Every structure is written in C-alpha cells, then in structure tokens.
C-alpha cells in the first residue's frame, strides 16, 4: 500500500506558493491577506483556525482573526463581513463553520463577496463549478484532487464512489471527479447497501463523518481510498476508514490525521493567492 502523504505534498505545495508570493509581493506592494471569522468557542473550530493562521505565516499570507462572541447578533456579523468586503487590502474572507444556530449560515456565507470567497462556498462560485467554469473551488475537494494529481493517479475511466453529499465536500468532489473523467456513485444516508457500492469502486472517497465506517470487506483489492473524515473518538482523531483493516487491501490510502487535512489548508492558501492575483487583474 502506498500512503497518500497529504502532509508532505501540502508542505511541498506551500513552499512553491511561498516562492510565488515572494515573487509578486514587491510588485503589488503587499502580500495576500486572509480574514478569518470565528464565532464562539468550539474547541475543534479554534484548533482549525489556529492551524490556518499558522499555515498563512508559513507561506507569507497576512492573516487576521476576528473572534466573535457566541451570542453575537447577526447584525454585527453582517457589518463585519460588509466592512471586510469593502476593504481593498483584504483578499480572502473565511467564516469558520459551524456557526451558532441563531445565525443564518447560508445568508452569511453568501454575503461574503464571491471575489473574496476563500473557501469557495459562495453560491455563485459553486454554480460556476457545476457549470465547469473557472472559479474558486471549495478547499477540501480541491485539496483531494491535488493529492491525487501529485501521485499521478489519473481517475479518468475509474469507478469512483463518494460517500457523502454535502455542499462543501461530497457533492463538489463528485463534480470534480466527474470532470476528470471518473464515473461517479454518490452515497448518503438513504443509500441501501453502502458496501455494495464501495466494493465496485476503483476509488473510494469517504466523507461522511462516521468513524471507521469503511471496513476492509467494503473495499475492492487494489482500490484507492481517500479518507476525508475527521472524528474525535476518546480524545483521538480517526477517519471514516478503518485504516488498519483497509491498509492490507488498498493500493493507496490516506492517513488521518496528516492526509486530507493539510491538503485542505494548502488549497485554502492557494485560493487566497488566486483571489489576490485576480484583485490585481492577473489571471
Ligand atoms: P456533513 O455535512 O455532515 O455531511 C455528511 C454526509 O455524509 C451527508 O451527505 C450524509 O448523508 C452522509 N452520511 C452520513 N452518515 C452516513 C452513512 N452512515 N452512510 C452513508 N452516508 C452517510 O459533513 P461534511 O462537512 O461533508 O464532512 C464530512 C466529514 O469530513 C466530517 O468528518 C468532517 O469533519 C470531515 N471534513 C474534513 C475536512 C478535512 O480537511 N480533512 C474538511 C471538511 C470536512 P445525508 O446527506 O443523507 O445526510
């Protein structure tokens, strides 16, 4: 089994990105900048935001964290997003999810200017993605595609099974894989006999958020298995794939942690850089 080493690939890509930023910053008079909005004190979100800030520092992206109180009013969040939208020195804006229940997630995501949408969640950017137009792609699907490309895994002609159909992972990833020539099966909670579908697949993407749900009896010998899931079990992070069982069957497998996670962060940084370039009218 070949380990799809997301940490290594992301570090290499981050290094290249840093060089690109160093190349452009003197001309534009500033480095790219990312504003991160965190609402409340969810420990997992705090840890993700910290990781994103550190990663920005590694590549030379300026970042600013807006940490708002759990009970913040929607009006205040709207005002902050509008201010950031109007600020010419801000290239990317990220609203860390999930947000407290009293706030309208869809409204706030779509209030972020589509031209500053570092996560690629804006409805117009998603619409562009589904119409195969150039756009900012959601970070996790983009990161998974970069990981596969780096290992020269050509998905064209493969049967791919994506487990999960969320707007931010499963569904857009299915689209990107389809664009790359794979034949897609998308599974979800209404799927009957999940194992039947995963067992047909040359490529399995597990993105359900269910610890170790993909077991070795659900995987075809020689399959490529990408584990997007991040679950905290007894204080430890585990994926949606039973790594120890599946590693003897799969040809390629991502670890959790250090698999898709670092690739997602790298994609976020690359998105921020892309937004920065487009703010200076560079394609
Ligand atoms: P989500 O919004 O909760 O969506 C989960 C999807 O999985 C839904 O479509 C759901 O089906 C499906 N699902 C749940 N249980 C299932 C089951 N038993 N069988 C088949 N399908 C099932 O989650 P998400 O935001 O897409 O994230 C998915 C996982 O990826 C989570 O563990 C999350 O933490 C992780 N994640 C990791 C990264 C990273 O960088 N590594 C980034 C983002 C997310 P229905 O639509 O029918 O409900």
Tab-separated table of N, CA, C and O and ligand atoms in Angstrom, residues 48 140 163-170 187-191 194 206-210 213 227-231 238 240 259-265, ligand 1:
chain	number	residue	atom	x	y	z
A	48	UNK	N	-8.783	24.447	14.359
A	48	UNK	CA	-8.679	24.587	12.891
A	48	UNK	C	-8.200	25.988	12.517
A	48	UNK	O	-7.339	26.158	11.655
A	140	UNK	N	-11.582	21.555	0.382
A	140	UNK	CA	-11.314	20.124	0.586
A	140	UNK	C	-11.347	19.348	-0.742
A	140	UNK	O	-10.406	18.601	-1.042
A	163	UNK	N	-18.710	8.839	-0.673
A	163	UNK	CA	-19.648	8.623	0.428
A	163	UNK	C	-19.820	9.961	1.158
A	163	UNK	O	-18.900	10.433	1.820
A	164	UNK	N	-20.999	10.564	0.972
A	164	UNK	CA	-21.257	11.914	1.493
A	164	UNK	C	-21.656	12.826	0.347
A	164	UNK	O	-21.085	12.739	-0.741
A	165	UNK	N	-22.650	13.683	0.593
A	165	UNK	CA	-23.137	14.558	-0.481
A	165	UNK	C	-23.297	16.000	0.015
A	165	UNK	O	-24.205	16.716	-0.420
A	166	UNK	N	-22.448	16.407	0.960
A	166	UNK	CA	-22.587	17.776	1.481
A	166	UNK	C	-22.161	18.783	0.420
A	166	UNK	O	-21.422	18.458	-0.519
A	167	UNK	N	-22.623	20.027	0.608
A	167	UNK	CA	-22.290	21.104	-0.332
A	167	UNK	C	-20.826	21.471	-0.308
A	167	UNK	O	-20.326	22.098	-1.230
A	168	UNK	N	-20.125	21.118	0.804
A	168	UNK	CA	-18.740	21.576	0.906
A	168	UNK	C	-17.719	20.474	0.618
A	168	UNK	O	-16.580	20.775	0.317
A	169	UNK	N	-18.144	19.216	0.690
A	169	UNK	CA	-17.183	18.140	0.409
A	169	UNK	C	-17.710	17.186	-0.671
A	169	UNK	O	-17.284	17.229	-1.829
A	170	UNK	N	-18.649	16.321	-0.298
A	170	UNK	CA	-19.028	15.213	-1.178
A	170	UNK	C	-19.513	15.636	-2.556
A	170	UNK	O	-19.019	15.139	-3.585
A	187	UNK	N	-22.995	8.244	-2.477
A	187	UNK	CA	-23.767	7.539	-1.444
A	187	UNK	C	-24.058	8.481	-0.278
A	187	UNK	O	-23.328	9.441	-0.040
A	188	UNK	N	-25.124	8.179	0.435
A	188	UNK	CA	-25.566	9.033	1.553
A	188	UNK	C	-26.382	8.178	2.510
A	188	UNK	O	-26.389	6.945	2.385
A	189	UNK	N	-27.086	8.831	3.429
A	189	UNK	CA	-27.760	8.049	4.477
A	189	UNK	C	-28.935	7.221	3.931
A	189	UNK	O	-29.382	6.294	4.604
A	190	UNK	N	-29.417	7.554	2.740
A	190	UNK	CA	-30.537	6.779	2.190
A	190	UNK	C	-30.053	5.642	1.284
A	190	UNK	O	-30.860	4.898	0.738
A	191	UNK	N	-28.736	5.548	1.111
A	191	UNK	CA	-28.188	4.503	0.234
A	191	UNK	C	-28.429	3.132	0.856
A	191	UNK	O	-28.132	2.921	2.038
A	194	UNK	N	-24.467	0.166	1.333
A	194	UNK	CA	-23.305	1.004	1.027
A	194	UNK	C	-22.121	0.161	0.539
A	194	UNK	O	-21.438	0.512	-0.426
A	206	UNK	N	-14.241	8.727	1.282
A	206	UNK	CA	-15.088	8.615	2.473
A	206	UNK	C	-15.221	9.988	3.111
A	206	UNK	O	-14.240	10.542	3.615
A	207	UNK	N	-16.423	10.552	3.065
A	207	UNK	CA	-16.651	11.905	3.603
A	207	UNK	C	-18.014	11.964	4.273
A	207	UNK	O	-18.885	12.747	3.899
A	208	UNK	N	-18.187	11.094	5.268
A	208	UNK	CA	-19.488	11.002	5.945
A	208	UNK	C	-19.429	11.499	7.387
A	208	UNK	O	-20.443	11.858	7.966
A	209	UNK	N	-18.224	11.494	7.971
A	209	UNK	CA	-18.121	11.866	9.388
A	209	UNK	C	-18.609	10.750	10.298
A	209	UNK	O	-19.234	11.000	11.320
A	210	UNK	N	-18.319	9.496	9.902
A	210	UNK	CA	-18.694	8.323	10.714
A	210	UNK	C	-17.433	7.501	10.956
A	210	UNK	O	-16.887	6.908	10.020
A	213	UNK	N	-16.185	3.748	9.373
A	213	UNK	CA	-17.340	3.069	8.745
A	213	UNK	C	-16.956	2.248	7.511
A	213	UNK	O	-17.651	1.315	7.144
A	227	UNK	N	-9.580	9.214	2.652
A	227	UNK	CA	-10.384	9.380	3.872
A	227	UNK	C	-10.450	10.863	4.247
A	227	UNK	O	-9.465	11.437	4.720
A	228	UNK	N	-11.615	11.456	4.007
A	228	UNK	CA	-11.782	12.882	4.333
A	228	UNK	C	-12.229	13.052	5.793
A	228	UNK	O	-11.995	14.073	6.414
A	229	UNK	N	-12.841	12.029	6.329
A	229	UNK	CA	-13.475	12.129	7.648
A	229	UNK	C	-12.514	12.520	8.767
A	229	UNK	O	-11.349	12.103	8.781
A	230	UNK	N	-13.016	13.331	9.660
A	230	UNK	CA	-12.266	13.670	10.881
A	230	UNK	C	-13.230	13.487	12.038
A	230	UNK	O	-14.227	14.199	12.146
A	231	UNK	N	-12.968	12.503	12.866
A	231	UNK	CA	-13.849	12.220	14.006
A	231	UNK	C	-12.997	12.124	15.262
A	231	UNK	O	-11.896	11.569	15.230
A	238	UNK	N	-9.814	10.093	14.392
A	238	UNK	CA	-9.868	8.941	13.486
A	238	UNK	C	-10.677	9.330	12.261
A	238	UNK	O	-11.525	10.224	12.300
A	240	UNK	N	-12.951	8.143	8.575
A	240	UNK	CA	-14.134	7.339	8.256
A	240	UNK	C	-13.740	5.943	7.779
A	240	UNK	O	-14.596	5.100	7.528
A	259	UNK	N	-3.455	13.507	6.278
A	259	UNK	CA	-3.839	13.132	4.919
A	259	UNK	C	-4.504	14.305	4.222
A	259	UNK	O	-3.836	15.231	3.748
A	260	UNK	N	-5.839	14.279	4.214
A	260	UNK	CA	-6.601	15.318	3.506
A	260	UNK	C	-6.541	16.665	4.254
A	260	UNK	O	-6.575	17.729	3.626
A	261	UNK	N	-6.435	16.639	5.570
A	261	UNK	CA	-6.436	17.884	6.361
A	261	UNK	C	-5.427	18.921	5.869
A	261	UNK	O	-5.808	20.051	5.533
A	262	UNK	N	-4.132	18.554	5.804
A	262	UNK	CA	-3.146	19.544	5.331
A	262	UNK	C	-3.392	19.981	3.886
A	262	UNK	O	-3.092	21.114	3.522
A	263	UNK	N	-3.963	19.069	3.067
A	263	UNK	CA	-4.262	19.432	1.669
A	263	UNK	C	-5.378	20.473	1.609
A	263	UNK	O	-5.381	21.347	0.745
A	264	UNK	N	-6.340	20.368	2.536
A	264	UNK	CA	-7.422	21.356	2.598
A	264	UNK	C	-6.854	22.729	2.925
A	264	UNK	O	-7.221	23.738	2.308
A	265	UNK	N	-5.945	22.751	3.877
A	265	UNK	CA	-5.355	24.050	4.269
A	265	UNK	C	-4.522	24.611	3.121
A	265	UNK	O	-4.601	25.804	2.801
B	1	LIG	P1	-21.851	16.620	6.647
B	1	LIG	O1	-22.288	17.938	6.139
B	1	LIG	O2	-22.313	16.131	7.967
B	1	LIG	O3	-22.228	15.545	5.536
B	1	LIG	C1	-22.046	14.190	5.752
B	1	LIG	C2	-22.536	13.425	4.550
B	1	LIG	O4	-22.319	12.056	4.786
B	1	LIG	C3	-24.034	13.604	4.288
B	1	LIG	O5	-24.257	13.712	2.902
B	1	LIG	C4	-24.643	12.321	4.847
B	1	LIG	O6	-25.795	11.882	4.133
B	1	LIG	C5	-23.519	11.326	4.617
B	1	LIG	N1	-23.567	10.244	5.605
B	1	LIG	C6	-23.602	10.355	6.958
B	1	LIG	N2	-23.666	9.133	7.522
B	1	LIG	C7	-23.688	8.243	6.517
B	1	LIG	C8	-23.763	6.836	6.462
B	1	LIG	N3	-23.826	6.097	7.567
B	1	LIG	N4	-23.753	6.245	5.247
B	1	LIG	C9	-23.676	6.980	4.111
B	1	LIG	N5	-23.606	8.326	4.103
B	1	LIG	C10	-23.600	8.940	5.286
B	1	LIG	O7	-20.252	16.543	6.714
B	1	LIG	P2	-19.135	17.243	5.798
B	1	LIG	O8	-18.987	18.661	6.185
B	1	LIG	O9	-19.338	16.898	4.380
B	1	LIG	O10	-17.845	16.488	6.332
B	1	LIG	C11	-17.722	15.078	6.231
B	1	LIG	C12	-16.545	14.616	7.068
B	1	LIG	O11	-15.363	15.209	6.546
B	1	LIG	C13	-16.591	15.042	8.538
B	1	LIG	O12	-15.964	14.054	9.315
B	1	LIG	C14	-15.760	16.311	8.572
B	1	LIG	O13	-15.181	16.550	9.835
B	1	LIG	C15	-14.699	15.946	7.561
B	1	LIG	N6	-14.043	17.087	6.928
B	1	LIG	C16	-12.702	17.006	6.847
B	1	LIG	C17	-12.011	18.007	6.220
B	1	LIG	C18	-10.553	17.890	6.118
B	1	LIG	O14	-9.897	18.846	5.770
B	1	LIG	N7	-9.984	16.706	6.368
B	1	LIG	C19	-12.681	19.116	5.702
B	1	LIG	C20	-14.076	19.149	5.776
B	1	LIG	C21	-14.753	18.117	6.389
B	1	LIG	P3	-27.172	12.720	4.068
B	1	LIG	O15	-26.942	13.808	3.060
B	1	LIG	O16	-28.179	11.730	3.630
B	1	LIG	O17	-27.396	13.249	5.465
